[in-house]
Amino acid sequence: MKRALIVSAGASSNEYLSARLSELGYARPLILPSGAEARRRMLESDFELIIVNAPLPDEFGHEFCLSAVEKTSAGVLLLAKATAADQLAAGLSAQGVLLLSKPFTNVLFFQAVQMAAAGNRRLLLLREENRRLQEKLAQLRLVSRAKCALIERRGMTEAEAHRCIEKRAMDTRRDRSEIAREILDELDDGSL
């Protein structure tokens, strides 16, 4: 289910934003009136979309947007009057915050929400790819450590150490990193 957070103190604005988000598939977005409350909730829950209707009672709202971009993968959209939007545009867009000047049309709002949601999906895919690459890198480091240990402690060549790990992995039908961990443990115990 798509999850959205609206940070806004205006009752009529909240109704409008909530209704428009419902049309886009965000059933019952969470609405909070202040940046402080939203900061606490943002850390407890994952949101696909965060919309800030500036100004907020306890801050303008751009500070919260920057915090949301830094700490979450949500698409962040700041709604601000044109005069403030002009001043904030360059700094916020460089940090990944979408800025929409008030007043705006429904079409423009829908497009901005869709861009923010697309940014969220793209960021989630990149984070997943990064996680997989980090995992793969950790496995390669582990295998390299096992090879080095076999070279140092058993006098094998690099090719022999590589072959030893590969053969054991194939013979036991296990991952090379699992075999590497096993070899390092055996060398530490002195059983290999």
Coordinates of N, CA, C and O in Angstrom, one line a residue:
M1 N 0.8 -1.2 0.0 CA 0.0 0.0 0.0 C 0.9 1.2 0.0 O 1.9 1.3 0.7
K2 N 0.5 2.2 -0.8 CA 1.3 3.5 -0.9 C 1.0 4.3 0.4 O -0.1 4.4 0.8
R3 N 2.1 4.8 1.0 CA 2.0 5.5 2.2 C 2.5 7.0 2.0 O 3.6 7.2 1.4
A4 N 1.7 7.9 2.4 CA 2.1 9.3 2.3 C 1.9 10.0 3.6 O 1.1 9.7 4.5
L5 N 2.8 11.0 3.8 CA 2.8 11.9 5.0 C 2.5 13.3 4.5 O 3.2 13.8 3.6
I6 N 1.5 14.0 5.1 CA 1.3 15.4 4.8 C 1.6 16.2 6.0 O 1.1 15.9 7.1
V7 N 2.5 17.2 5.9 CA 2.8 18.0 7.0 C 2.2 19.4 6.7 O 2.7 20.1 5.8
S8 N 1.1 19.7 7.4 CA 0.4 20.9 7.0 C -0.5 21.3 8.2 O -1.1 20.5 8.9
A9 N -0.6 22.6 8.5 CA -1.4 23.1 9.6 C -2.8 23.6 9.1 O -3.6 23.9 10.0
G10 N -3.0 23.7 7.8 CA -4.3 24.3 7.4 C -5.3 23.2 7.1 O -5.1 22.3 6.3
A11 N -6.4 23.4 7.8 CA -7.5 22.3 7.7 C -8.0 22.2 6.2 O -8.2 21.1 5.7
S12 N -8.3 23.3 5.6 CA -8.8 23.3 4.2 C -7.7 22.7 3.3 O -8.0 21.9 2.4
S13 N -6.5 23.1 3.5 CA -5.4 22.5 2.7 C -5.3 21.0 2.9 O -5.0 20.2 1.9
N14 N -5.4 20.6 4.1 CA -5.3 19.2 4.5 C -6.4 18.4 3.7 O -6.1 17.3 3.2
E15 N -7.6 18.9 3.7 CA -8.7 18.2 3.0 C -8.4 18.1 1.5 O -8.6 17.0 0.9
Y16 N -7.9 19.2 0.9 CA -7.6 19.2 -0.5 C -6.5 18.2 -0.8 O -6.6 17.4 -1.7
L17 N -5.4 18.3 -0.1 CA -4.2 17.4 -0.3 C -4.6 15.9 -0.1 O -4.3 15.1 -0.9
S18 N -5.4 15.7 1.0 CA -5.8 14.3 1.2 C -6.7 13.7 0.1 O -6.5 12.6 -0.3
A19 N -7.6 14.5 -0.4 CA -8.5 14.1 -1.4 C -7.7 13.9 -2.7 O -8.0 12.9 -3.4
R20 N -6.8 14.7 -3.1 CA -6.0 14.6 -4.3 C -5.1 13.3 -4.2 O -5.0 12.6 -5.1
L21 N -4.6 13.1 -3.0 CA -3.7 11.9 -2.9 C -4.5 10.6 -2.9 O -4.1 9.6 -3.5
S22 N -5.7 10.7 -2.4 CA -6.6 9.5 -2.5 C -6.9 9.1 -3.9 O -7.0 8.0 -4.3
E23 N -7.1 10.1 -4.8 CA -7.3 9.9 -6.2 C -6.1 9.2 -6.8 O -6.2 8.5 -7.8
L24 N -4.9 9.4 -6.3 CA -3.7 8.8 -6.8 C -3.3 7.5 -6.1 O -2.3 7.0 -6.4
G25 N -4.2 7.0 -5.3 CA -4.0 5.7 -4.7 C -3.3 5.7 -3.3 O -2.9 4.7 -2.8
Y26 N -3.2 6.9 -2.7 CA -2.7 7.0 -1.3 C -3.8 7.0 -0.4 O -4.3 8.1 0.0
A27 N -4.3 5.9 0.0 CA -5.4 5.8 0.9 C -5.0 6.3 2.3 O -4.0 5.9 2.9
R28 N -5.8 7.2 2.8 CA -5.6 7.7 4.2 C -4.2 8.2 4.5 O -3.5 7.5 5.3
P29 N -3.8 9.2 3.9 CA -2.4 9.7 4.2 C -2.4 10.2 5.7 O -3.4 10.7 6.2
L30 N -1.2 10.1 6.3 CA -1.1 10.6 7.6 C -0.9 12.1 7.6 O 0.0 12.6 6.8
I31 N -1.6 12.9 8.4 CA -1.5 14.3 8.4 C -1.1 14.8 9.7 O -1.7 14.5 10.8
L32 N 0.1 15.5 9.7 CA 0.6 16.1 11.0 C 0.8 17.6 10.8 O 1.1 18.1 9.8
P33 N 0.5 18.3 11.9 CA 0.5 19.8 11.8 C 1.9 20.5 12.0 O 2.0 21.7 11.7
S34 N 2.9 19.8 12.5 CA 4.2 20.5 12.7 C 5.4 19.7 12.3 O 5.3 18.4 12.1
G35 N 6.5 20.4 12.0 CA 7.7 19.8 11.6 C 8.2 18.8 12.7 O 8.8 17.8 12.4
A36 N 8.1 19.2 14.0 CA 8.6 18.4 15.1 C 7.9 17.1 15.2 O 8.6 16.0 15.3
E37 N 6.6 17.1 15.1 CA 5.8 15.8 15.1 C 6.2 15.0 13.9 O 6.3 13.8 14.0
A38 N 6.3 15.6 12.7 CA 6.6 14.9 11.5 C 8.0 14.3 11.6 O 8.2 13.1 11.1
R39 N 9.0 14.9 12.2 CA 10.3 14.4 12.3 C 10.3 13.1 13.1 O 10.9 12.1 12.8
R40 N 9.5 13.1 14.2 CA 9.4 11.9 15.1 C 8.7 10.8 14.3 O 9.2 9.6 14.3
R41 N 7.7 11.0 13.6 CA 6.9 10.0 12.9 C 7.7 9.5 11.7 O 7.6 8.3 11.3
M42 N 8.4 10.4 11.0 CA 9.2 10.0 9.8 C 10.2 8.9 10.2 O 10.5 8.1 9.4
L43 N 10.8 8.9 11.4 CA 11.8 7.9 11.8 C 11.1 6.6 12.2 O 11.8 5.6 12.2
E44 N 9.8 6.6 12.5 CA 9.1 5.4 12.9 C 8.5 4.7 11.7 O 8.3 3.5 11.8
S45 N 8.2 5.4 10.7 CA 7.5 4.7 9.5 C 8.1 5.1 8.2 O 8.8 6.1 8.1
D46 N 7.9 4.2 7.2 CA 8.4 4.4 5.9 C 7.3 5.1 5.1 O 6.2 4.6 5.1
F47 N 7.7 6.1 4.4 CA 6.7 6.8 3.5 C 7.3 6.8 2.1 O 8.5 7.0 1.9
E48 N 6.4 6.7 1.1 CA 6.8 6.8 -0.3 C 6.8 8.3 -0.7 O 7.6 8.7 -1.5
L49 N 5.9 9.0 0.0 CA 5.8 10.4 -0.4 C 5.6 11.3 0.9 O 4.9 10.9 1.8
I50 N 6.3 12.4 0.9 CA 6.1 13.4 2.0 C 5.8 14.7 1.3 O 6.6 15.2 0.5
I51 N 4.7 15.3 1.7 CA 4.3 16.6 1.2 C 4.3 17.6 2.4 O 3.7 17.4 3.4
V52 N 5.0 18.7 2.2 CA 5.1 19.8 3.2 C 4.4 21.0 2.7 O 4.8 21.5 1.7
N53 N 3.3 21.5 3.4 CA 2.6 22.7 3.0 C 3.2 23.8 3.9 O 2.8 24.0 5.0
A54 N 4.0 24.6 3.3 CA 4.7 25.7 4.1 C 3.8 26.9 4.1 O 3.0 27.2 3.2
P55 N 3.9 27.7 5.2 CA 4.7 27.6 6.3 C 4.0 26.7 7.4 O 2.8 26.6 7.4
L56 N 4.9 26.1 8.2 CA 4.4 25.3 9.4 C 4.4 26.1 10.6 O 5.1 27.2 10.7
P57 N 3.7 25.8 11.6 CA 3.6 26.6 12.9 C 5.0 26.7 13.6 O 5.3 27.7 14.2
D58 N 5.8 25.7 13.5 CA 7.1 25.7 14.3 C 8.3 25.9 13.4 O 9.4 26.1 14.0
E59 N 8.2 26.0 12.1 CA 9.3 26.3 11.2 C 8.7 26.5 9.8 O 7.5 26.3 9.6
F60 N 9.5 27.0 8.9 CA 8.9 27.2 7.6 C 8.6 25.9 6.8 O 7.5 25.8 6.3
G61 N 9.5 25.0 6.9 CA 9.2 23.7 6.3 C 10.3 23.2 5.4 O 10.5 22.0 5.2
H62 N 11.1 24.1 4.9 CA 12.2 23.6 4.0 C 13.3 22.8 4.8 O 13.9 21.9 4.3
E63 N 13.4 23.2 6.1 CA 14.4 22.5 6.9 C 14.0 21.0 7.1 O 14.8 20.1 7.0
F64 N 12.7 20.8 7.3 CA 12.1 19.5 7.4 C 12.3 18.7 6.1 O 12.6 17.5 6.2
C65 N 12.1 19.4 5.0 CA 12.2 18.7 3.7 C 13.6 18.2 3.5 O 13.9 17.1 3.1
L66 N 14.6 19.0 3.9 CA 16.0 18.6 3.7 C 16.3 17.4 4.7 O 17.0 16.5 4.3
S67 N 15.8 17.5 5.9 CA 15.9 16.3 6.8 C 15.3 15.1 6.2 O 15.9 14.0 6.3
A68 N 14.1 15.2 5.6 CA 13.4 14.0 5.1 C 14.2 13.4 3.9 O 14.3 12.2 3.8
V69 N 14.8 14.3 3.1 CA 15.5 13.8 1.9 C 16.8 13.0 2.4 O 17.2 12.0 1.9
E70 N 17.4 13.5 3.5 CA 18.6 12.9 4.0 C 18.3 11.6 4.7 O 19.1 10.7 4.6
K71 N 17.2 11.5 5.5 CA 17.0 10.4 6.3 C 16.0 9.3 5.8 O 15.9 8.3 6.4
T72 N 15.4 9.6 4.7 CA 14.4 8.6 4.1 C 14.6 8.5 2.6 O 15.4 9.2 2.0
S73 N 13.9 7.6 2.0 CA 14.0 7.4 0.6 C 12.7 8.0 0.0 O 12.4 7.8 -1.2
A74 N 11.9 8.7 0.7 CA 10.6 9.2 0.2 C 10.8 10.3 -0.8 O 11.8 11.0 -0.7
G75 N 9.9 10.4 -1.7 CA 9.9 11.6 -2.6 C 9.3 12.7 -1.7 O 8.3 12.6 -1.0
V76 N 10.0 13.9 -1.8 CA 9.6 15.0 -0.9 C 9.2 16.2 -1.8 O 9.9 16.6 -2.7
L77 N 8.0 16.7 -1.5 CA 7.4 17.8 -2.2 C 7.1 19.0 -1.2 O 6.4 18.8 -0.3
L78 N 7.6 20.1 -1.5 CA 7.4 21.3 -0.7 C 6.4 22.2 -1.5 O 6.7 22.6 -2.6
L79 N 5.3 22.6 -0.8 CA 4.4 23.5 -1.4 C 4.6 24.9 -0.7 O 4.5 25.0 0.5
A80 N 5.0 25.9 -1.5 CA 5.2 27.2 -0.9 C 4.7 28.3 -1.8 O 4.6 28.1 -3.0
K81 N 4.4 29.5 -1.2 CA 4.0 30.6 -2.0 C 5.2 31.0 -3.0 O 6.3 30.8 -2.7
A82 N 4.8 31.6 -4.1 CA 5.7 31.9 -5.2 C 6.9 32.7 -4.7 O 8.1 32.4 -5.1
T83 N 6.7 33.7 -3.9 CA 7.9 34.5 -3.4 C 8.9 33.7 -2.6 O 10.1 33.8 -2.9
A84 N 8.4 32.8 -1.8 CA 9.4 32.0 -1.0 C 10.0 30.9 -1.9 O 11.1 30.5 -1.8
A85 N 9.1 30.4 -2.8 CA 9.6 29.3 -3.7 C 10.8 29.8 -4.6 O 11.7 29.0 -4.8
D86 N 10.7 31.0 -5.0 CA 11.8 31.5 -5.9 C 13.1 31.6 -5.1 O 14.1 31.3 -5.7
Q87 N 13.0 31.9 -3.8 CA 14.2 32.0 -3.0 C 14.8 30.7 -2.7 O 16.0 30.5 -2.6
L88 N 13.9 29.7 -2.5 CA 14.4 28.3 -2.0 C 14.7 27.4 -3.2 O 15.3 26.4 -2.9
A89 N 14.2 27.7 -4.4 CA 14.3 26.7 -5.5 C 15.6 26.1 -5.7 O 15.8 24.8 -5.8
A90 N 16.7 26.9 -5.9 CA 18.0 26.3 -6.3 C 18.5 25.4 -5.2 O 19.0 24.3 -5.5
G91 N 18.5 25.9 -3.9 CA 19.0 25.1 -2.8 C 18.3 23.8 -2.6 O 18.9 22.7 -2.4
L92 N 17.0 23.8 -2.7 CA 16.2 22.6 -2.4 C 16.3 21.6 -3.6 O 16.4 20.4 -3.4
S93 N 16.2 22.1 -4.8 CA 16.3 21.1 -5.9 C 17.7 20.4 -6.0 O 17.7 19.3 -6.4
A94 N 18.7 21.1 -5.6 CA 20.0 20.5 -5.6 C 20.1 19.4 -4.6 O 20.9 18.4 -4.7
Q95 N 19.2 19.4 -3.5 CA 19.2 18.4 -2.5 C 18.2 17.3 -2.8 O 18.1 16.3 -2.1
G96 N 17.4 17.5 -3.8 CA 16.4 16.5 -4.2 C 15.0 16.7 -3.8 O 14.1 15.8 -3.8
V97 N 14.7 17.9 -3.3 CA 13.3 18.3 -2.9 C 12.6 18.9 -4.1 O 13.2 19.9 -4.7
L98 N 11.4 18.4 -4.4 CA 10.6 19.1 -5.5 C 9.9 20.2 -4.8 O 9.4 20.1 -3.7
L99 N 9.8 21.3 -5.6 CA 9.1 22.5 -5.1 C 8.0 22.9 -6.0 O 8.2 23.0 -7.2
L100 N 6.8 23.1 -5.4 CA 5.7 23.5 -6.2 C 5.2 24.9 -5.6 O 4.9 25.0 -4.4
S101 N 5.1 25.9 -6.5 CA 4.6 27.2 -6.1 C 3.1 27.2 -5.9 O 2.4 26.7 -6.8
K102 N 2.6 27.8 -4.9 CA 1.2 28.0 -4.7 C 0.8 29.4 -5.2 O 1.5 30.3 -5.1
P103 N -0.4 29.5 -5.8 CA -1.4 28.4 -6.1 C -0.9 27.6 -7.3 O -0.2 28.0 -8.2
F104 N -1.5 26.4 -7.4 CA -1.2 25.5 -8.5 C -2.5 24.8 -8.9 O -3.4 24.8 -8.2
T105 N -2.4 24.2 -10.1 CA -3.5 23.5 -10.6 C -3.5 22.0 -10.2 O -2.4 21.5 -9.8
N106 N -4.6 21.3 -10.3 CA -4.7 19.9 -10.0 C -3.7 19.1 -10.8 O -3.0 18.2 -10.3
V107 N -3.6 19.4 -12.1 CA -2.8 18.7 -13.0 C -1.3 18.9 -12.6 O -0.5 17.9 -12.6
L108 N -0.9 20.1 -12.3 CA 0.5 20.3 -11.9 C 0.8 19.6 -10.6 O 1.8 19.0 -10.4
F109 N -0.2 19.6 -9.6 CA 0.0 18.8 -8.4 C 0.2 17.3 -8.7 O 1.1 16.7 -8.1
F110 N -0.7 16.8 -9.5 CA -0.6 15.4 -9.8 C 0.8 15.0 -10.4 O 1.4 14.0 -10.1
Q111 N 1.2 15.9 -11.3 CA 2.5 15.6 -12.0 C 3.6 15.7 -11.0 O 4.6 14.9 -11.0
A112 N 3.6 16.6 -10.1 CA 4.6 16.8 -9.0 C 4.6 15.5 -8.1 O 5.7 15.0 -7.8
V113 N 3.5 15.1 -7.7 CA 3.4 13.9 -6.9 C 3.9 12.7 -7.6 O 4.6 11.8 -7.0
Q114 N 3.6 12.5 -8.9 CA 4.0 11.4 -9.7 C 5.6 11.4 -9.8 O 6.2 10.4 -9.8
M115 N 6.1 12.6 -10.0 CA 7.6 12.7 -10.1 C 8.3 12.4 -8.8 O 9.3 11.7 -8.7
A116 N 7.7 12.8 -7.7 CA 8.2 12.5 -6.3 C 8.2 11.0 -6.1 O 9.1 10.4 -5.6
A117 N 7.0 10.4 -6.5 CA 6.9 8.9 -6.3 C 7.9 8.2 -7.2 O 8.4 7.1 -6.8
A118 N 8.1 8.6 -8.4 CA 9.0 8.0 -9.3 C 10.4 8.1 -8.7 O 11.2 7.1 -8.8
G119 N 10.8 9.2 -8.1 CA 12.1 9.4 -7.5 C 12.2 8.4 -6.4 O 13.3 7.9 -6.2
N120 N 11.2 8.2 -5.6 CA 11.2 7.3 -4.5 C 11.5 5.9 -5.0 O 12.3 5.1 -4.5
R121 N 10.8 5.4 -6.0 CA 11.0 4.1 -6.6 C 12.4 3.9 -7.1 O 13.0 2.9 -6.9
R122 N 12.9 4.9 -7.8 CA 14.2 4.9 -8.4 C 15.3 4.8 -7.2 O 16.2 4.0 -7.3
L123 N 15.1 5.5 -6.2 CA 16.0 5.5 -5.1 C 16.0 4.1 -4.4 O 17.0 3.6 -4.0
L124 N 14.8 3.6 -4.2 CA 14.7 2.3 -3.6 C 15.4 1.2 -4.4 O 16.1 0.3 -3.9
L125 N 15.3 1.3 -5.7 CA 16.0 0.3 -6.6 C 17.5 0.5 -6.5 O 18.3 -0.5 -6.4
L126 N 18.0 1.8 -6.5 CA 19.4 2.0 -6.3 C 19.9 1.5 -5.0 O 21.0 1.0 -4.9
R127 N 19.1 1.7 -3.9 CA 19.6 1.3 -2.6 C 19.7 -0.3 -2.6 O 20.6 -0.8 -2.0
E128 N 18.7 -0.9 -3.2 CA 18.7 -2.4 -3.3 C 20.0 -2.9 -4.1 O 20.6 -3.8 -3.7
E129 N 20.2 -2.2 -5.2 CA 21.4 -2.6 -6.0 C 22.7 -2.3 -5.2 O 23.6 -3.1 -5.2
N130 N 22.7 -1.2 -4.4 CA 23.9 -0.9 -3.6 C 24.1 -2.0 -2.5 O 25.2 -2.4 -2.3
R131 N 23.0 -2.4 -1.9 CA 23.0 -3.5 -0.9 C 23.6 -4.8 -1.5 O 24.5 -5.4 -0.9
R132 N 23.1 -5.1 -2.7 CA 23.6 -6.4 -3.3 C 25.1 -6.3 -3.7 O 25.8 -7.2 -3.5
L133 N 25.5 -5.1 -4.2 CA 26.9 -4.9 -4.5 C 27.8 -4.9 -3.2 O 28.9 -5.5 -3.3
Q134 N 27.3 -4.3 -2.2 CA 28.1 -4.4 -0.9 C 28.2 -5.8 -0.4 O 29.3 -6.2 0.1
E135 N 27.1 -6.6 -0.5 CA 27.2 -8.0 -0.1 C 28.2 -8.7 -1.0 O 29.0 -9.5 -0.5
K136 N 28.1 -8.5 -2.3 CA 29.0 -9.2 -3.2 C 30.5 -8.8 -2.9 O 31.4 -9.7 -2.9
L137 N 30.7 -7.6 -2.6 CA 32.1 -7.1 -2.3 C 32.6 -7.7 -1.0 O 33.7 -8.1 -0.9
A138 N 31.7 -7.9 0.0 CA 32.1 -8.5 1.3 C 32.4 -10.0 1.0 O 33.4 -10.5 1.6
Q139 N 31.7 -10.6 0.1 CA 32.0 -12.0 -0.2 C 33.3 -12.2 -0.9 O 34.1 -13.1 -0.6
L140 N 33.6 -11.2 -1.8 CA 34.9 -11.3 -2.5 C 36.0 -11.0 -1.5 O 37.1 -11.7 -1.7
R141 N 35.8 -10.1 -0.6 CA 36.9 -9.9 0.4 C 37.1 -11.1 1.3 O 38.3 -11.4 1.6
L142 N 36.1 -11.8 1.6 CA 36.2 -13.0 2.4 C 36.9 -14.1 1.7 O 37.8 -14.7 2.2
V143 N 36.6 -14.3 0.4 CA 37.3 -15.3 -0.4 C 38.8 -14.9 -0.6 O 39.6 -15.7 -0.5
S144 N 39.0 -13.6 -0.8 CA 40.4 -13.2 -0.9 C 41.2 -13.4 0.4 O 42.4 -13.8 0.4
R145 N 40.6 -13.1 1.5 CA 41.2 -13.4 2.8 C 41.6 -14.9 3.0 O 42.6 -15.2 3.5
A146 N 40.6 -15.7 2.6 CA 40.9 -17.2 2.7 C 42.0 -17.6 1.8 O 42.8 -18.4 2.1
K147 N 42.0 -17.0 0.6 CA 43.1 -17.4 -0.4 C 44.5 -16.9 0.2 O 45.4 -17.7 0.2
C148 N 44.5 -15.7 0.7 CA 45.8 -15.2 1.3 C 46.2 -16.1 2.5 O 47.4 -16.4 2.7
A149 N 45.2 -16.5 3.3 CA 45.5 -17.4 4.5 C 46.1 -18.7 4.0 O 47.1 -19.2 4.6
L150 N 45.5 -19.3 2.9 CA 46.0 -20.5 2.4 C 47.4 -20.4 1.8 O 48.3 -21.2 2.0
I151 N 47.7 -19.2 1.2 CA 49.0 -19.0 0.6 C 50.0 -18.8 1.7 O 51.1 -19.4 1.7
E152 N 49.7 -18.0 2.7 CA 50.6 -17.8 3.8 C 50.8 -19.0 4.7 O 52.0 -19.3 5.1
R153 N 49.8 -19.7 5.1 CA 49.9 -20.8 6.1 C 50.1 -22.2 5.5 O 50.6 -23.1 6.2
R154 N 49.7 -22.4 4.3 CA 49.8 -23.7 3.6 C 50.8 -23.7 2.5 O 50.9 -24.7 1.8
G155 N 51.3 -22.5 2.2 CA 52.3 -22.4 1.1 C 51.8 -22.7 -0.3 O 52.5 -23.1 -1.2
M156 N 50.5 -22.5 -0.5 CA 49.9 -22.7 -1.8 C 50.2 -21.5 -2.7 O 50.5 -20.4 -2.2
T157 N 50.1 -21.7 -4.0 CA 50.1 -20.6 -4.9 C 48.7 -20.0 -5.0 O 47.8 -20.6 -4.5
E158 N 48.6 -18.8 -5.6 CA 47.3 -18.2 -5.7 C 46.4 -19.0 -6.5 O 45.2 -19.2 -6.1
A159 N 46.8 -19.6 -7.5 CA 46.0 -20.5 -8.4 C 45.6 -21.8 -7.6 O 44.4 -22.2 -7.7
E160 N 46.5 -22.3 -6.8 CA 46.1 -23.5 -6.0 C 45.1 -23.1 -4.9 O 44.1 -23.9 -4.7
A161 N 45.3 -22.0 -4.3 CA 44.3 -21.5 -3.2 C 42.9 -21.3 -3.9 O 41.9 -21.7 -3.3
H162 N 42.9 -20.7 -5.0 CA 41.7 -20.4 -5.8 C 41.0 -21.8 -6.1 O 39.8 -21.9 -5.9
R163 N 41.8 -22.7 -6.6 CA 41.3 -24.0 -7.0 C 40.7 -24.8 -5.8 O 39.7 -25.4 -5.9
C164 N 41.4 -24.7 -4.7 CA 41.0 -25.3 -3.4 C 39.6 -24.9 -3.0 O 38.7 -25.7 -2.7
I165 N 39.4 -23.5 -3.0 CA 38.1 -23.0 -2.6 C 37.0 -23.3 -3.6 O 35.9 -23.8 -3.2
E166 N 37.3 -23.2 -4.9 CA 36.4 -23.5 -5.9 C 35.9 -25.0 -5.9 O 34.8 -25.3 -6.0
K167 N 36.9 -25.9 -5.8 CA 36.6 -27.3 -5.7 C 35.8 -27.7 -4.5 O 34.8 -28.4 -4.7
R168 N 36.1 -27.2 -3.4 CA 35.4 -27.5 -2.2 C 33.9 -26.9 -2.3 O 33.0 -27.6 -1.8
A169 N 33.8 -25.8 -2.9 CA 32.4 -25.2 -3.0 C 31.6 -26.1 -4.0 O 30.4 -26.3 -3.7
M170 N 32.2 -26.5 -5.1 CA 31.5 -27.3 -6.0 C 31.2 -28.7 -5.4 O 30.1 -29.2 -5.6
D171 N 32.2 -29.3 -4.8 CA 32.0 -30.7 -4.2 C 30.9 -30.7 -3.1 O 30.1 -31.7 -3.0
T172 N 30.8 -29.6 -2.4 CA 29.8 -29.5 -1.3 C 28.5 -28.8 -1.7 O 27.6 -28.6 -0.9
R173 N 28.5 -28.2 -2.9 CA 27.4 -27.4 -3.4 C 27.0 -26.3 -2.5 O 25.9 -26.0 -2.1
R174 N 28.0 -25.6 -2.1 CA 27.9 -24.4 -1.2 C 28.5 -23.2 -1.9 O 29.3 -23.3 -2.8
D175 N 28.2 -22.0 -1.4 CA 28.8 -20.8 -1.8 C 30.2 -20.6 -1.5 O 30.7 -21.1 -0.4
R176 N 31.0 -20.0 -2.4 CA 32.4 -19.8 -2.1 C 32.7 -19.0 -0.8 O 33.7 -19.3 -0.1
S177 N 31.9 -18.1 -0.5 CA 32.1 -17.3 0.7 C 31.9 -18.2 1.9 O 32.6 -18.0 2.9
E178 N 30.9 -19.1 1.9 CA 30.7 -20.0 3.0 C 31.9 -20.9 3.2 O 32.4 -21.1 4.3
I179 N 32.5 -21.4 2.1 CA 33.7 -22.2 2.1 C 34.9 -21.4 2.7 O 35.7 -21.8 3.5
A180 N 35.0 -20.1 2.2 CA 36.1 -19.2 2.7 C 36.0 -19.0 4.2 O 37.0 -19.1 4.9
R181 N 34.8 -18.8 4.7 CA 34.6 -18.6 6.2 C 35.0 -19.9 6.9 O 35.7 -19.8 7.9
E182 N 34.6 -21.0 6.3 CA 35.0 -22.3 6.9 C 36.5 -22.5 6.9 O 37.1 -23.0 7.9
I183 N 37.2 -22.2 5.8 CA 38.6 -22.3 5.8 C 39.3 -21.4 6.8 O 40.3 -21.8 7.5
L184 N 38.9 -20.2 6.9 CA 39.5 -19.3 7.8 C 39.3 -19.8 9.3 O 40.2 -19.7 10.1
D185 N 38.1 -20.3 9.6 CA 37.8 -20.9 10.9 C 38.8 -22.1 11.2 O 39.3 -22.2 12.3
E186 N 38.9 -22.9 10.2 CA 39.8 -24.1 10.3 C 41.2 -23.7 10.5 O 42.0 -24.3 11.3
L187 N 41.7 -22.7 9.8 CA 43.1 -22.2 9.9 C 43.3 -21.6 11.3 O 44.4 -21.8 11.9
D188 N 42.3 -20.9 11.8 CA 42.4 -20.3 13.1 C 42.4 -21.4 14.2 O 43.1 -21.2 15.2
D189 N 41.7 -22.5 14.0 CA 41.6 -23.6 15.0 C 42.9 -24.4 14.8 O 43.2 -25.2 15.8
G190 N 43.6 -24.4 13.7 CA 44.7 -25.2 13.5 C 44.4 -26.6 13.0 O 45.2 -27.5 12.9
S191 N 43.1 -26.8 12.5 CA 42.7 -28.1 12.1 C 43.0 -28.3 10.6 O 42.8 -29.4 10.0
L192 N 43.4 -27.3 9.9 CA 43.6 -27.4 8.4 C 45.1 -27.2 8.2 O 45.8 -26.4 8.7

